[in-house]
Structures are given as structure tokens and as C-alpha cells.
Amino acid sequence: MLQKISKFLNQNNNEENTIPDNLRSKELEWKLALLVRNVDDVEDIDLKFVKITKIDVGTKKDLFTSYRLDFNGREKLNLFKKKYKNILL
């Protein structure tokens, strides 16, 4: 049983596409949107003019929970990317 679990985990760790392409931040940049792991790590002032949408129905600590941030300008998106590159998906 443990071998099956470890085999499953290794397969998932080796797969680059664990997040579907339509949910990757790089793909969303064309739509002026990004995916982040957690919005609690972002300062309120940086979220002032951002539309936030929760992806998945998990809890905040769930590995697969993420948030889509929609920006109203490319400049704001680029500034956000520089400041919060460690929480981008």
C-alpha cells in the first residue's frame, strides 16, 4: 500500500502540468490576471483595485486552493509580479 502511495506521489511530483494550462498564471497574463496561493500574504493596498476570485472549494490551507487576481492594467500586474513573485502559481 505504501508503495502505491509513494508511486502516486512521485508521478504527481514529476508531472509539470499538475495545474491545468487554463489556470496557470503565465496563460492568464494575456487576460491581465494572475494566480496566487494565498491572498493573506498580500498587502491590502496592493489588492485595492483587484478583483479576487477563489479557485476550488478547499480551505485556505489546502494545497490546491488558489486565487485569481484580475487587474485593470498591465502596469499594475507587472508591479504585483515583481513584489509577490514567491506566491505566484
Coordinates of C-alpha atoms in Angstrom, one line a residue:
M1 CA 0.0 0.0 0.0
L2 CA 2.8 2.4 0.9
Q3 CA 4.5 1.6 -2.4
K4 CA 1.3 2.6 -4.3
I5 CA 1.1 5.9 -2.4
S6 CA 4.7 6.7 -3.0
K7 CA 4.5 5.8 -6.7
F8 CA 1.4 8.0 -7.0
L9 CA 3.2 10.9 -5.2
N10 CA 6.3 10.6 -7.4
Q11 CA 4.2 10.6 -10.6
N12 CA 2.4 13.8 -9.4
N13 CA 5.7 15.4 -8.4
N14 CA 7.2 14.7 -11.8
E15 CA 4.3 16.0 -13.8
E16 CA 4.7 19.6 -14.8
N17 CA 1.1 20.0 -15.7
T18 CA -0.5 19.4 -12.2
I19 CA -2.2 22.8 -12.6
P20 CA -4.3 22.8 -15.8
D21 CA -3.0 25.1 -18.5
N22 CA -6.0 27.4 -18.4
L23 CA -5.3 28.1 -14.7
R24 CA -1.6 28.9 -15.0
S25 CA -0.6 32.4 -14.3
K26 CA 1.5 32.6 -17.5
E27 CA -1.5 31.9 -19.6
L28 CA -3.7 34.3 -17.6
E29 CA -1.3 37.3 -18.1
W30 CA -2.8 37.9 -21.5
K31 CA -6.1 38.5 -19.7
L32 CA -4.4 40.7 -17.1
A33 CA -4.8 38.1 -14.4
L34 CA -2.6 36.0 -12.1
L35 CA -3.0 33.0 -9.8
V36 CA -1.6 33.2 -6.3
R37 CA -1.5 30.6 -3.5
N38 CA -2.8 32.9 -0.7
V39 CA -4.2 36.4 -0.6
D40 CA -3.4 36.7 3.1
D41 CA 0.2 37.3 2.2
V42 CA -0.7 40.3 0.0
E43 CA -0.9 43.8 1.5
D44 CA -4.4 45.4 1.3
I45 CA -3.2 48.4 -0.6
D46 CA -2.0 46.0 -3.4
L47 CA -5.5 44.5 -3.7
K48 CA -7.4 47.8 -3.7
F49 CA -8.3 47.7 -7.4
V50 CA -8.0 44.0 -8.0
K51 CA -10.9 41.6 -8.5
I52 CA -10.3 38.4 -6.4
T53 CA -11.9 35.1 -7.4
K54 CA -11.3 31.9 -5.3
I55 CA -10.4 28.8 -7.4
D56 CA -11.5 25.4 -5.9
V57 CA -13.6 24.9 -2.9
G58 CA -10.9 23.9 -0.5
T59 CA -9.8 25.5 2.7
K60 CA -7.1 28.2 2.9
K61 CA -4.5 25.6 4.0
D62 CA -5.5 23.2 1.2
L63 CA -2.7 22.7 -1.3
F64 CA -5.0 23.0 -4.3
T65 CA -6.7 26.3 -3.3
S66 CA -5.7 29.3 -5.2
Y67 CA -7.0 32.8 -6.0
R68 CA -7.3 34.5 -9.4
L69 CA -6.5 38.2 -9.3
D70 CA -7.8 40.3 -12.2
F71 CA -6.0 43.6 -12.8
N72 CA -7.3 46.6 -14.7
G73 CA -3.9 47.4 -16.2
R74 CA -0.7 45.7 -17.4
E75 CA 1.5 48.1 -15.3
K76 CA -0.3 47.1 -12.1
L77 CA 0.0 43.4 -13.0
N78 CA 3.8 43.8 -13.6
L79 CA 4.4 45.6 -10.3
F80 CA 2.5 42.9 -8.5
K81 CA 4.5 40.2 -10.2
K82 CA 7.8 41.8 -9.1
K83 CA 6.7 42.3 -5.5
Y84 CA 5.0 38.9 -4.9
K85 CA 6.8 36.5 -7.2
N86 CA 7.1 34.0 -4.4
I87 CA 3.3 33.4 -4.1
L88 CA 2.6 33.2 -7.9
L89 CA 1.5 29.9 -9.3

